[in-house]
Amino acid sequence: MPLLARTVNTPLAIDVRRGAIADLGPLLADRRISAGGHVAVVVGPGQGERIAELIRPGLGNADVFTVTGGSLDAAQELGEGLRRRSYDAVVGIGGGRTIDTAKYAASRYAIPMVSVATSLANDGIASPVASLDHDGGKGSYGVHIPIAIVVDLDFVENGPDRQTQAGIGDAVSNLSAVADWELAHRVRDEPIDGLAVTLARTGAEALVNHPGKFTDDGFLTALAEALILGGLAMSVCGSSRPASGGCHEISHAIDHLNPGTGSHGEQVGLGALFCTYLRGDLERFGQIASCLHRHGLPTTPADLGLTDEQFVAAVAYAPQTRPDRYTILEHLDLPPEAFGERLANYVDALREHLG
């Protein structure tokens, strides 16, 4: 991922509640967001188009663009559409693919972007990164953070449970990513940003200790806030460091060696749990294990459909996915057979904790 521009800017508005999309018109009337009411609304096919019709009466001079695929080509095509008219803001409505497409296109032409999330599958709703498919793979591109963020819990609740579960894994993994960053600071004197650490850790701590179910409004609000804080943490420090450590390296390795295994959130959640065990932080290991198990997320390779051998191969390969990053995996620098022994001990510790 390219180095992101460091900024302490924060969104002008963050609205997380039921019925939030219905009030999108008044939000866009804020002259700091749209001085003339000329906005481009970007939606995905299906639900996105239905949402656009629902809110169209309150959008004034809005043009609606439908995007598909979440690819770099789709983002560039959208950008060409945006440059044909002078827009005050771009409003991306939908899941991660639609929002990332809108973020990239808006950033390319320096147009403020409003993120309207209908799912909570990852921290892309607020992050300065757009993940887009390109040439058979997935690339990460630095973009501007949204000028405003809206999360409508009505649409989140009606979406697939697995999307929300994935968001839990992504948010909780920040605890492991921050621990890796602190390790790199101690061992290699890598610069660390205290504000970014605080933002990333605060949201994840609130989530991992929350007693509610992922169908409860209180828990969904905490999840949305954790994902937003993770995105802001990346913006503050100018890199993905506070939200991406050994957990993400393992996920990238699984994608490379066993594509299509699980969602990003499921994989980084498991990666975070295993990395926490490798660090020897058994108290944190127990907290994360309980959280993932409580919400139905994978805690063992078998839960993801991987054999122990496949998971060990991914862990051994993981450092190659981010050669510039120092995590517990690089710190231990173990051969595959040693990771195999650690995995066996990890499963025993997990069984003892979860019963």
mmCIF file of C-alpha atoms in Angstrom:
data_model
loop_
_atom_site.group_PDB
_atom_site.id
_atom_site.type_symbol
_atom_site.label_atom_id
_atom_site.label_comp_id
_atom_site.label_asym_id
_atom_site.label_seq_id
_atom_site.Cartn_x
_atom_site.Cartn_y
_atom_site.Cartn_z
ATOM 1 C CA MET A 1 0.000 0.000 0.000
ATOM 2 C CA PRO A 2 1.366 3.460 -0.836
ATOM 3 C CA LEU A 3 2.188 5.810 2.014
ATOM 4 C CA LEU A 4 -0.886 7.864 2.819
ATOM 5 C CA ALA A 5 -0.916 11.593 3.324
ATOM 6 C CA ARG A 6 -0.774 12.388 7.035
ATOM 7 C CA THR A 7 -3.723 14.483 8.144
ATOM 8 C CA VAL A 8 -5.519 15.193 11.393
ATOM 9 C CA ASN A 9 -8.693 16.185 9.554
ATOM 10 C CA THR A 10 -11.821 14.470 10.798
ATOM 11 C CA PRO A 11 -15.212 14.109 9.095
ATOM 12 C CA LEU A 12 -17.609 17.042 9.462
ATOM 13 C CA ALA A 13 -20.378 14.648 10.443
ATOM 14 C CA ILE A 14 -20.681 11.056 11.668
ATOM 15 C CA ASP A 15 -24.229 9.715 11.899
ATOM 16 C CA VAL A 16 -24.763 6.135 13.110
ATOM 17 C CA ARG A 17 -28.401 5.221 13.763
ATOM 18 C CA ARG A 18 -31.570 3.810 12.319
ATOM 19 C CA GLY A 19 -33.192 5.916 9.608
ATOM 20 C CA ALA A 20 -30.000 7.861 8.925
ATOM 21 C CA ILE A 21 -30.298 7.545 5.143
ATOM 22 C CA ALA A 22 -33.719 9.213 5.174
ATOM 23 C CA ASP A 23 -32.048 12.357 6.546
ATOM 24 C CA LEU A 24 -29.294 12.428 3.941
ATOM 25 C CA GLY A 25 -30.843 15.422 2.159
ATOM 26 C CA PRO A 26 -30.501 17.797 5.142
ATOM 27 C CA LEU A 27 -26.930 16.613 5.701
ATOM 28 C CA LEU A 28 -26.010 17.427 2.114
ATOM 29 C CA ALA A 29 -27.630 20.841 2.525
ATOM 30 C CA ASP A 30 -24.748 21.723 4.851
ATOM 31 C CA ARG A 31 -22.865 24.306 2.789
ATOM 32 C CA ARG A 32 -19.558 22.931 4.038
ATOM 33 C CA ILE A 33 -20.385 19.745 2.130
ATOM 34 C CA SER A 34 -22.415 20.971 -0.844
ATOM 35 C CA ALA A 35 -22.551 24.705 -1.475
ATOM 36 C CA GLY A 36 -24.864 24.454 -4.482
ATOM 37 C CA GLY A 37 -26.570 21.116 -4.055
ATOM 38 C CA HIS A 38 -24.781 19.583 -7.039
ATOM 39 C CA VAL A 39 -23.950 16.057 -5.881
ATOM 40 C CA ALA A 40 -23.186 12.758 -7.584
ATOM 41 C CA VAL A 41 -24.756 9.726 -5.914
ATOM 42 C CA VAL A 42 -22.873 6.473 -6.508
ATOM 43 C CA VAL A 43 -24.708 3.210 -5.867
ATOM 44 C CA GLY A 44 -24.304 -0.460 -6.621
ATOM 45 C CA PRO A 45 -26.884 -2.471 -8.533
ATOM 46 C CA GLY A 46 -29.952 -3.807 -6.733
ATOM 47 C CA GLN A 47 -30.287 -2.442 -3.204
ATOM 48 C CA GLY A 48 -28.230 0.657 -3.995
ATOM 49 C CA GLU A 49 -30.540 1.670 -6.808
ATOM 50 C CA ARG A 50 -33.570 1.166 -4.565
ATOM 51 C CA ILE A 51 -31.992 3.365 -1.896
ATOM 52 C CA ALA A 52 -31.292 6.057 -4.482
ATOM 53 C CA GLU A 53 -34.965 6.089 -5.440
ATOM 54 C CA LEU A 54 -35.947 6.261 -1.773
ATOM 55 C CA ILE A 55 -33.894 9.373 -1.083
ATOM 56 C CA ARG A 56 -34.110 11.043 -4.520
ATOM 57 C CA PRO A 57 -36.845 13.544 -3.484
ATOM 58 C CA GLY A 58 -34.499 15.106 -0.942
ATOM 59 C CA LEU A 59 -31.369 15.209 -3.112
ATOM 60 C CA GLY A 60 -32.207 18.147 -5.370
ATOM 61 C CA ASN A 61 -29.790 18.400 -8.312
ATOM 62 C CA ALA A 62 -28.293 14.964 -7.847
ATOM 63 C CA ASP A 63 -27.083 12.655 -10.607
ATOM 64 C CA VAL A 64 -27.083 8.908 -9.881
ATOM 65 C CA PHE A 65 -24.247 6.680 -11.107
ATOM 66 C CA THR A 66 -24.464 2.882 -10.855
ATOM 67 C CA VAL A 67 -21.158 1.022 -10.501
ATOM 68 C CA THR A 68 -20.424 -2.707 -10.442
ATOM 69 C CA GLY A 69 -17.480 -4.911 -9.662
ATOM 70 C CA GLY A 70 -15.356 -2.825 -7.315
ATOM 71 C CA SER A 71 -12.528 -2.669 -9.864
ATOM 72 C CA LEU A 72 -9.978 -0.029 -10.772
ATOM 73 C CA ASP A 73 -11.513 0.121 -14.252
ATOM 74 C CA ALA A 74 -14.956 0.804 -12.744
ATOM 75 C CA ALA A 75 -13.490 3.566 -10.549
ATOM 76 C CA GLN A 76 -11.741 5.184 -13.503
ATOM 77 C CA GLU A 77 -14.921 4.998 -15.581
ATOM 78 C CA LEU A 78 -16.828 6.663 -12.750
ATOM 79 C CA GLY A 79 -14.168 9.354 -12.596
ATOM 80 C CA GLU A 80 -14.668 10.119 -16.266
ATOM 81 C CA GLY A 81 -18.363 10.564 -15.565
ATOM 82 C CA LEU A 82 -17.686 12.888 -12.644
ATOM 83 C CA ARG A 83 -15.444 15.199 -14.645
ATOM 84 C CA ARG A 84 -18.231 16.006 -17.114
ATOM 85 C CA ARG A 85 -19.939 18.223 -14.533
ATOM 86 C CA SER A 86 -18.835 20.313 -11.590
ATOM 87 C CA TYR A 87 -19.963 18.455 -8.451
ATOM 88 C CA ASP A 88 -19.805 19.734 -4.890
ATOM 89 C CA ALA A 89 -19.606 16.219 -3.455
ATOM 90 C CA VAL A 90 -19.744 12.534 -4.284
ATOM 91 C CA VAL A 91 -22.028 10.347 -2.151
ATOM 92 C CA GLY A 92 -21.116 6.653 -2.118
ATOM 93 C CA ILE A 93 -24.012 4.481 -0.896
ATOM 94 C CA GLY A 94 -23.638 0.753 -0.310
ATOM 95 C CA GLY A 95 -21.092 -1.825 0.765
ATOM 96 C CA GLY A 96 -17.319 -1.775 0.631
ATOM 97 C CA ARG A 97 -16.932 -2.204 -3.129
ATOM 98 C CA THR A 98 -19.227 0.696 -3.964
ATOM 99 C CA ILE A 99 -17.732 3.000 -1.346
ATOM 100 C CA ASP A 100 -14.147 2.215 -2.371
ATOM 101 C CA THR A 101 -15.017 2.855 -6.027
ATOM 102 C CA ALA A 102 -16.561 6.204 -5.087
ATOM 103 C CA LYS A 103 -13.631 7.137 -2.806
ATOM 104 C CA TYR A 104 -11.075 6.507 -5.541
ATOM 105 C CA ALA A 105 -12.969 8.407 -8.251
ATOM 106 C CA ALA A 106 -13.726 11.346 -5.951
ATOM 107 C CA SER A 107 -10.110 11.585 -4.814
ATOM 108 C CA ARG A 108 -8.836 11.474 -8.378
ATOM 109 C CA TYR A 109 -10.747 14.655 -9.167
ATOM 110 C CA ALA A 110 -10.429 16.267 -5.708
ATOM 111 C CA ILE A 111 -14.162 16.123 -4.951
ATOM 112 C CA PRO A 112 -15.288 15.767 -1.309
ATOM 113 C CA MET A 113 -16.839 12.368 -0.659
ATOM 114 C CA VAL A 114 -19.608 11.297 1.716
ATOM 115 C CA SER A 115 -19.601 7.641 2.777
ATOM 116 C CA VAL A 116 -23.042 6.090 3.359
ATOM 117 C CA ALA A 117 -22.567 2.523 4.571
ATOM 118 C CA THR A 118 -25.272 -0.117 4.340
ATOM 119 C CA SER A 119 -23.007 -2.844 5.735
ATOM 120 C CA LEU A 120 -20.243 -3.081 8.346
ATOM 121 C CA ALA A 121 -17.944 -5.642 6.745
ATOM 122 C CA ASN A 122 -14.676 -3.662 7.042
ATOM 123 C CA ASP A 123 -13.076 -0.341 7.981
ATOM 124 C CA GLY A 124 -13.220 0.978 4.403
ATOM 125 C CA ILE A 125 -16.233 3.121 5.294
ATOM 126 C CA ALA A 126 -13.881 5.709 6.812
ATOM 127 C CA SER A 127 -10.343 4.751 5.818
ATOM 128 C CA PRO A 128 -7.956 6.649 3.507
ATOM 129 C CA VAL A 129 -7.602 3.476 1.411
ATOM 130 C CA ALA A 130 -9.553 2.079 -1.542
ATOM 131 C CA SER A 131 -9.187 -1.655 -2.231
ATOM 132 C CA LEU A 132 -9.943 -2.331 -5.885
ATOM 133 C CA ASP A 133 -9.565 -5.354 -8.157
ATOM 134 C CA HIS A 134 -6.943 -4.897 -10.844
ATOM 135 C CA ASP A 135 -5.280 -7.302 -13.307
ATOM 136 C CA GLY A 136 -6.517 -10.420 -11.556
ATOM 137 C CA GLY A 137 -5.509 -9.221 -8.080
ATOM 138 C CA LYS A 138 -6.458 -6.577 -5.552
ATOM 139 C CA GLY A 139 -4.629 -3.308 -5.153
ATOM 140 C CA SER A 140 -4.753 -0.774 -2.310
ATOM 141 C CA TYR A 141 -4.766 2.913 -3.225
ATOM 142 C CA GLY A 142 -4.378 5.971 -1.014
ATOM 143 C CA VAL A 143 -7.436 8.254 -1.132
ATOM 144 C CA HIS A 144 -8.941 11.148 0.822
ATOM 145 C CA ILE A 145 -11.009 10.226 3.870
ATOM 146 C CA PRO A 146 -14.752 10.892 3.604
ATOM 147 C CA ILE A 147 -15.940 14.366 4.563
ATOM 148 C CA ALA A 148 -18.961 12.798 6.286
ATOM 149 C CA ILE A 149 -19.928 9.250 7.307
ATOM 150 C CA VAL A 150 -23.448 7.869 7.601
ATOM 151 C CA VAL A 151 -24.306 4.348 8.795
ATOM 152 C CA ASP A 152 -27.956 3.313 8.657
ATOM 153 C CA LEU A 153 -28.511 0.442 11.100
ATOM 154 C CA ASP A 154 -31.779 -0.517 9.377
ATOM 155 C CA PHE A 155 -29.867 -1.573 6.264
ATOM 156 C CA VAL A 156 -27.037 -3.138 8.263
ATOM 157 C CA GLU A 157 -29.528 -5.251 10.189
ATOM 158 C CA ASN A 158 -31.231 -6.429 6.995
ATOM 159 C CA GLY A 159 -27.947 -7.415 5.346
ATOM 160 C CA PRO A 160 -26.223 -10.809 5.526
ATOM 161 C CA ASP A 161 -25.030 -11.743 9.030
ATOM 162 C CA ARG A 162 -21.698 -12.823 7.587
ATOM 163 C CA GLN A 163 -20.919 -9.243 6.510
ATOM 164 C CA THR A 164 -21.384 -7.989 10.053
ATOM 165 C CA GLN A 165 -19.361 -10.894 11.440
ATOM 166 C CA ALA A 166 -16.543 -10.002 9.030
ATOM 167 C CA GLY A 167 -16.585 -6.437 10.314
ATOM 168 C CA ILE A 168 -16.160 -7.713 13.857
ATOM 169 C CA GLY A 169 -13.062 -9.666 12.838
ATOM 170 C CA ASP A 170 -11.604 -6.649 11.031
ATOM 171 C CA ALA A 171 -12.197 -4.274 13.946
ATOM 172 C CA VAL A 172 -10.905 -6.642 16.638
ATOM 173 C CA SER A 173 -7.762 -7.356 14.615
ATOM 174 C CA ASN A 174 -6.652 -3.777 15.352
ATOM 175 C CA LEU A 175 -5.632 -4.951 18.831
ATOM 176 C CA SER A 176 -3.087 -7.295 17.277
ATOM 177 C CA ALA A 177 -1.980 -4.749 14.663
ATOM 178 C CA VAL A 178 -1.275 -2.151 17.351
ATOM 179 C CA ALA A 179 0.653 -4.718 19.420
ATOM 180 C CA ASP A 180 2.805 -5.473 16.358
ATOM 181 C CA TRP A 181 3.435 -1.757 15.852
ATOM 182 C CA GLU A 182 4.501 -1.363 19.477
ATOM 183 C CA LEU A 183 6.812 -4.381 19.062
ATOM 184 C CA ALA A 184 8.444 -2.782 16.016
ATOM 185 C CA HIS A 185 8.854 0.436 17.996
ATOM 186 C CA ARG A 186 10.616 -1.377 20.863
ATOM 187 C CA VAL A 187 12.828 -3.630 18.755
ATOM 188 C CA ARG A 188 13.572 -1.508 15.692
ATOM 189 C CA ASP A 189 12.819 1.990 16.978
ATOM 190 C CA GLU A 190 10.110 2.356 14.345
ATOM 191 C CA PRO A 191 8.252 5.665 14.787
ATOM 192 C CA ILE A 192 4.860 5.262 16.411
ATOM 193 C CA ASP A 193 1.917 7.642 16.573
ATOM 194 C CA GLY A 194 0.196 7.718 19.949
ATOM 195 C CA LEU A 195 -3.024 9.276 18.657
ATOM 196 C CA ALA A 196 -3.371 6.619 15.937
ATOM 197 C CA VAL A 197 -2.743 3.889 18.506
ATOM 198 C CA THR A 198 -5.366 5.339 20.835
ATOM 199 C CA LEU A 199 -8.005 5.613 18.103
ATOM 200 C CA ALA A 200 -7.465 2.078 16.818
ATOM 201 C CA ARG A 201 -7.270 0.499 20.255
ATOM 202 C CA THR A 202 -10.216 2.398 21.785
ATOM 203 C CA GLY A 203 -12.724 1.193 19.204
ATOM 204 C CA ALA A 204 -11.480 -2.385 19.304
ATOM 205 C CA GLU A 205 -11.460 -2.477 23.125
ATOM 206 C CA ALA A 206 -15.064 -1.294 23.257
ATOM 207 C CA LEU A 207 -16.045 -4.005 20.817
ATOM 208 C CA VAL A 208 -14.147 -6.945 22.288
ATOM 209 C CA ASN A 209 -15.629 -6.250 25.722
ATOM 210 C CA HIS A 210 -19.177 -5.505 24.553
ATOM 211 C CA PRO A 211 -21.679 -8.028 25.994
ATOM 212 C CA GLY A 212 -24.301 -7.601 23.276
ATOM 213 C CA LYS A 213 -25.081 -9.741 20.231
ATOM 214 C CA PHE A 214 -24.291 -8.543 16.732
ATOM 215 C CA THR A 215 -28.031 -8.107 16.153
ATOM 216 C CA ASP A 216 -28.326 -5.527 18.955
ATOM 217 C CA ASP A 217 -28.370 -1.820 18.139
ATOM 218 C CA GLY A 218 -25.870 -1.073 20.897
ATOM 219 C CA PHE A 219 -23.388 -3.599 19.559
ATOM 220 C CA LEU A 220 -23.859 -2.508 15.932
ATOM 221 C CA THR A 221 -23.221 1.088 16.978
ATOM 222 C CA ALA A 222 -20.032 0.039 18.786
ATOM 223 C CA LEU A 223 -18.954 -1.916 15.695
ATOM 224 C CA ALA A 224 -19.569 1.042 13.392
ATOM 225 C CA GLU A 225 -17.629 3.336 15.718
ATOM 226 C CA ALA A 226 -14.726 0.866 15.956
ATOM 227 C CA LEU A 227 -14.475 0.604 12.168
ATOM 228 C CA ILE A 228 -14.659 4.387 11.775
ATOM 229 C CA LEU A 229 -11.986 4.938 14.443
ATOM 230 C CA GLY A 230 -9.745 2.399 12.702
ATOM 231 C CA GLY A 231 -10.077 4.329 9.453
ATOM 232 C CA LEU A 232 -9.330 7.623 11.175
ATOM 233 C CA ALA A 233 -6.294 6.086 12.889
ATOM 234 C CA MET A 234 -4.812 5.258 9.492
ATOM 235 C CA SER A 235 -5.474 8.795 8.302
ATOM 236 C CA VAL A 236 -3.815 10.313 11.362
ATOM 237 C CA CYS A 237 -0.522 8.421 11.006
ATOM 238 C CA GLY A 238 -0.403 8.256 7.205
ATOM 239 C CA SER A 239 -0.183 4.470 6.931
ATOM 240 C CA SER A 240 -2.183 1.300 7.562
ATOM 241 C CA ARG A 241 0.060 0.441 10.555
ATOM 242 C CA PRO A 242 -2.608 0.785 13.304
ATOM 243 C CA ALA A 243 -4.962 -1.586 11.461
ATOM 244 C CA SER A 244 -2.660 -4.035 9.696
ATOM 245 C CA GLY A 245 -0.033 -6.300 11.221
ATOM 246 C CA GLY A 246 0.760 -9.996 11.202
ATOM 247 C CA CYS A 247 -2.982 -10.638 11.159
ATOM 248 C CA HIS A 248 -3.277 -9.041 7.721
ATOM 249 C CA GLU A 249 -0.085 -10.668 6.466
ATOM 250 C CA ILE A 250 -1.619 -14.054 7.253
ATOM 251 C CA SER A 251 -4.836 -13.081 5.471
ATOM 252 C CA HIS A 252 -2.927 -11.912 2.385
ATOM 253 C CA ALA A 253 -1.009 -15.196 2.390
ATOM 254 C CA ILE A 254 -4.243 -17.206 2.596
ATOM 255 C CA ASP A 255 -5.611 -15.198 -0.342
ATOM 256 C CA HIS A 256 -2.457 -15.992 -2.314
ATOM 257 C CA LEU A 257 -2.141 -19.678 -1.456
ATOM 258 C CA ASN A 258 -5.812 -20.615 -1.020
ATOM 259 C CA PRO A 259 -7.923 -17.962 -2.746
ATOM 260 C CA GLY A 260 -11.596 -17.832 -1.884
ATOM 261 C CA THR A 261 -11.135 -19.362 1.563
ATOM 262 C CA GLY A 262 -13.007 -16.799 3.647
ATOM 263 C CA SER A 263 -13.874 -13.146 3.941
ATOM 264 C CA HIS A 264 -11.187 -10.607 4.801
ATOM 265 C CA GLY A 265 -12.642 -10.080 8.275
ATOM 266 C CA GLU A 266 -12.835 -13.789 9.058
ATOM 267 C CA GLN A 267 -9.213 -14.305 8.034
ATOM 268 C CA VAL A 268 -7.726 -11.303 9.851
ATOM 269 C CA GLY A 269 -9.711 -12.187 12.970
ATOM 270 C CA LEU A 270 -8.177 -15.659 13.047
ATOM 271 C CA GLY A 271 -4.775 -14.195 12.168
ATOM 272 C CA ALA A 272 -5.040 -11.732 15.049
ATOM 273 C CA LEU A 273 -5.926 -14.480 17.498
ATOM 274 C CA PHE A 274 -2.995 -16.655 16.415
ATOM 275 C CA CYS A 275 -0.540 -13.727 16.465
ATOM 276 C CA THR A 276 -1.726 -12.777 19.955
ATOM 277 C CA TYR A 277 -0.998 -16.326 21.108
ATOM 278 C CA LEU A 278 2.471 -16.173 19.521
ATOM 279 C CA ARG A 279 3.139 -12.997 21.497
ATOM 280 C CA GLY A 280 2.390 -14.866 24.710
ATOM 281 C CA ASP A 281 -0.308 -12.407 25.733
ATOM 282 C CA LEU A 282 -2.726 -14.985 27.137
ATOM 283 C CA GLU A 283 -5.067 -12.451 28.729
ATOM 284 C CA ARG A 284 -5.621 -10.694 25.422
ATOM 285 C CA PHE A 285 -5.760 -14.068 23.678
ATOM 286 C CA GLY A 286 -8.649 -15.073 25.926
ATOM 287 C CA GLN A 287 -10.515 -11.806 25.289
ATOM 288 C CA ILE A 288 -10.242 -12.057 21.509
ATOM 289 C CA ALA A 289 -11.028 -15.791 21.477
ATOM 290 C CA SER A 290 -14.189 -15.222 23.518
ATOM 291 C CA CYS A 291 -15.298 -12.364 21.274
ATOM 292 C CA LEU A 292 -14.754 -14.255 18.015
ATOM 293 C CA HIS A 293 -16.389 -17.407 19.359
ATOM 294 C CA ARG A 294 -19.352 -15.491 20.788
ATOM 295 C CA HIS A 295 -20.107 -13.951 17.400
ATOM 296 C CA GLY A 296 -19.594 -17.090 15.337
ATOM 297 C CA LEU A 297 -16.247 -16.213 13.750
ATOM 298 C CA PRO A 298 -13.485 -18.750 12.975
ATOM 299 C CA THR A 299 -11.019 -19.475 15.753
ATOM 300 C CA THR A 300 -9.228 -22.458 14.152
ATOM 301 C CA PRO A 301 -7.991 -23.179 10.620
ATOM 302 C CA ALA A 302 -10.660 -25.896 10.309
ATOM 303 C CA ASP A 303 -13.348 -23.252 10.917
ATOM 304 C CA LEU A 304 -12.108 -21.537 7.757
ATOM 305 C CA GLY A 305 -11.964 -24.795 5.823
ATOM 306 C CA LEU A 306 -8.158 -24.988 5.970
ATOM 307 C CA THR A 307 -6.034 -27.912 7.079
ATOM 308 C CA ASP A 308 -3.380 -27.294 9.703
ATOM 309 C CA GLU A 309 -0.755 -27.754 6.981
ATOM 310 C CA GLN A 310 -2.372 -25.124 4.776
ATOM 311 C CA PHE A 311 -2.580 -22.643 7.634
ATOM 312 C CA VAL A 312 1.046 -23.221 8.648
ATOM 313 C CA ALA A 313 2.111 -22.697 5.031
ATOM 314 C CA ALA A 314 0.214 -19.400 5.002
ATOM 315 C CA VAL A 315 1.808 -18.246 8.267
ATOM 316 C CA ALA A 316 5.278 -19.121 6.958
ATOM 317 C CA TYR A 317 4.597 -17.277 3.697
ATOM 318 C CA ALA A 318 2.932 -14.275 5.362
ATOM 319 C CA PRO A 319 6.044 -12.057 5.840
ATOM 320 C CA GLN A 320 6.599 -12.089 2.083
ATOM 321 C CA THR A 321 3.315 -10.254 1.577
ATOM 322 C CA ARG A 322 4.624 -7.142 3.376
ATOM 323 C CA PRO A 323 8.457 -7.164 3.317
ATOM 324 C CA ASP A 324 8.522 -3.649 4.815
ATOM 325 C CA ARG A 325 6.482 -4.572 7.894
ATOM 326 C CA TYR A 326 7.841 -5.909 11.199
ATOM 327 C CA THR A 327 5.396 -8.021 13.208
ATOM 328 C CA ILE A 328 5.528 -10.922 15.630
ATOM 329 C CA LEU A 329 5.962 -13.221 12.602
ATOM 330 C CA GLU A 330 9.174 -11.504 11.507
ATOM 331 C CA HIS A 331 10.297 -11.171 15.109
ATOM 332 C CA LEU A 332 10.077 -14.928 15.787
ATOM 333 C CA ASP A 333 11.321 -15.878 12.301
ATOM 334 C CA LEU A 334 10.368 -19.526 12.813
ATOM 335 C CA PRO A 335 10.612 -22.342 10.253
ATOM 336 C CA PRO A 336 7.314 -23.963 9.148
ATOM 337 C CA GLU A 337 7.736 -26.976 11.432
ATOM 338 C CA ALA A 338 8.091 -24.677 14.453
ATOM 339 C CA PHE A 339 4.916 -22.824 13.488
ATOM 340 C CA GLY A 340 3.261 -26.245 13.272
ATOM 341 C CA GLU A 341 4.207 -26.933 16.891
ATOM 342 C CA ARG A 342 2.927 -23.510 17.951
ATOM 343 C CA LEU A 343 -0.354 -24.175 16.154
ATOM 344 C CA ALA A 344 -0.855 -27.438 18.038
ATOM 345 C CA ASN A 345 -0.252 -25.638 21.339
ATOM 346 C CA TYR A 346 -2.559 -22.834 20.218
ATOM 347 C CA VAL A 347 -5.412 -25.261 19.571
ATOM 348 C CA ASP A 348 -4.906 -26.816 23.005
ATOM 349 C CA ALA A 349 -4.972 -23.367 24.654
ATOM 350 C CA LEU A 350 -8.082 -22.445 22.691
ATOM 351 C CA ARG A 351 -9.853 -25.644 23.718
ATOM 352 C CA GLU A 352 -8.949 -25.038 27.366
ATOM 353 C CA HIS A 353 -10.229 -21.444 27.231
ATOM 354 C CA LEU A 354 -13.460 -22.033 25.333
ATOM 355 C CA GLY A 355 -14.195 -25.402 26.945
#
